[in-house]
Tab-separated table of C-alpha atoms in Angstrom:
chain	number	residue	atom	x	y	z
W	1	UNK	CA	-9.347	-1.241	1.878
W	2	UNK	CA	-5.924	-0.106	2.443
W	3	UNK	CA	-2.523	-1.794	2.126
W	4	UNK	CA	0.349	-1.565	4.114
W	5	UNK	CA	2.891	0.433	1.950
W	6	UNK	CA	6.402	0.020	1.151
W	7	UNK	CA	8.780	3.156	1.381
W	8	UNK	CA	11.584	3.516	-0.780
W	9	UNK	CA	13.702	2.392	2.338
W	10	UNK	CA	12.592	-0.937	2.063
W	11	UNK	CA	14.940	-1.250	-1.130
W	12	UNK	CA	18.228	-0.524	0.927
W	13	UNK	CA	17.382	-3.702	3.323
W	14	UNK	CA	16.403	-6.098	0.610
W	15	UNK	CA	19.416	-5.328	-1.096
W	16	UNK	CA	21.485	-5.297	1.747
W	17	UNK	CA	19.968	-8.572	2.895
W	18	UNK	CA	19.997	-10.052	-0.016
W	19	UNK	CA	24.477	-9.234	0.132
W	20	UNK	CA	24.116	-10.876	3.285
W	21	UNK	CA	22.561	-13.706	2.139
W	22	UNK	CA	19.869	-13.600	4.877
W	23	UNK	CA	16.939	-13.792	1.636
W	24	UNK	CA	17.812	-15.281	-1.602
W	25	UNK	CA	17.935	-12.843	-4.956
W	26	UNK	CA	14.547	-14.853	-5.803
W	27	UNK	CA	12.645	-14.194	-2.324
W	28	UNK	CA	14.440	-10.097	-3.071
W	29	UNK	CA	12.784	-10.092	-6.282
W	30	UNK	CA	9.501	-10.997	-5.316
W	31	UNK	CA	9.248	-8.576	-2.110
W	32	UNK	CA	10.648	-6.144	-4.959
W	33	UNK	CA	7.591	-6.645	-6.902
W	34	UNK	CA	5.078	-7.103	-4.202
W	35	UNK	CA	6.525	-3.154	-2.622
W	36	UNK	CA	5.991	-1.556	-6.069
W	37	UNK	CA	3.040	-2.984	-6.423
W	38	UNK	CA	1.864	-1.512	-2.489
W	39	UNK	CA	3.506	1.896	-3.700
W	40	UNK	CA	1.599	1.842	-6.822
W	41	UNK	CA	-2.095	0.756	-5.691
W	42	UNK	CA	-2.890	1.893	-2.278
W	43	UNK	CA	-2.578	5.972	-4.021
W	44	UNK	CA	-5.688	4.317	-5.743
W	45	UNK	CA	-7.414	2.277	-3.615
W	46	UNK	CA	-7.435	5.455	-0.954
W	47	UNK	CA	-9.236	7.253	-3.972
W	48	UNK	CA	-11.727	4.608	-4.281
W	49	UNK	CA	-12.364	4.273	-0.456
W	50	UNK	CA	-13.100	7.791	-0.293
W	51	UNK	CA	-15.807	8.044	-2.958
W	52	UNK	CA	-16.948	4.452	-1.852
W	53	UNK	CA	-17.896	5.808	1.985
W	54	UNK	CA	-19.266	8.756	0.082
W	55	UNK	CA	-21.893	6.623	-1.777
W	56	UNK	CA	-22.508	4.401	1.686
W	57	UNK	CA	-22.916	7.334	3.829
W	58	UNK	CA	-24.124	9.984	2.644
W	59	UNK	CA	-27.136	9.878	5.255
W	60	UNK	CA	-25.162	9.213	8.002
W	61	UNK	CA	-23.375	12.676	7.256
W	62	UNK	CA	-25.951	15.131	7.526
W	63	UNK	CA	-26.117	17.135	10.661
W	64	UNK	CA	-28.537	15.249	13.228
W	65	UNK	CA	-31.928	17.229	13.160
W	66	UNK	CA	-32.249	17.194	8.956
C-alpha cells in the first residue's frame, strides 16, 4: 500500500531539467504535482496499513501455544 516518495531533492532536478530543456515546464509541472501528492499521502496510507494488518492479523500475532 505504499508509494514511492518524492524528497524535496527531486525539486532541484526538475527545475534544473526543466532550464535545460531536457522536460518541458508542462511535463515539470505535472511531476511537481504528482511528488507533492507522494509526499502528502504515503504519511497516510502508512497509517492506514498499519491499523489495516492490525485488523487482518490479529490471530496470526499471538505467541504460538495460545
Amino acid at each position: 500500500f505504499l508509494l514511492a516518495q518524492g524528497g524535496d531533492f527531486a525539486f532541484l532536478w526538475f527545475s534544473f531539467a526543466s532550464q535545460s530543456s531536457v522536460i518541458s515546464t508542462e511535463l515539470m509541472n505535472l511531476l511537481i504535482v504528482v511528488l507533492v501528492l507522494t509526499m502528502i499521502l504515503n504519511p497516510l496510507l502508512i497509517m492506514f496499513s498499519v491499523r489495516m494488518v492490525r485488523t487482518l492479523f490479529v490471530d496470526c500475532m499471538s505467541p504460538l501455544g495460545e
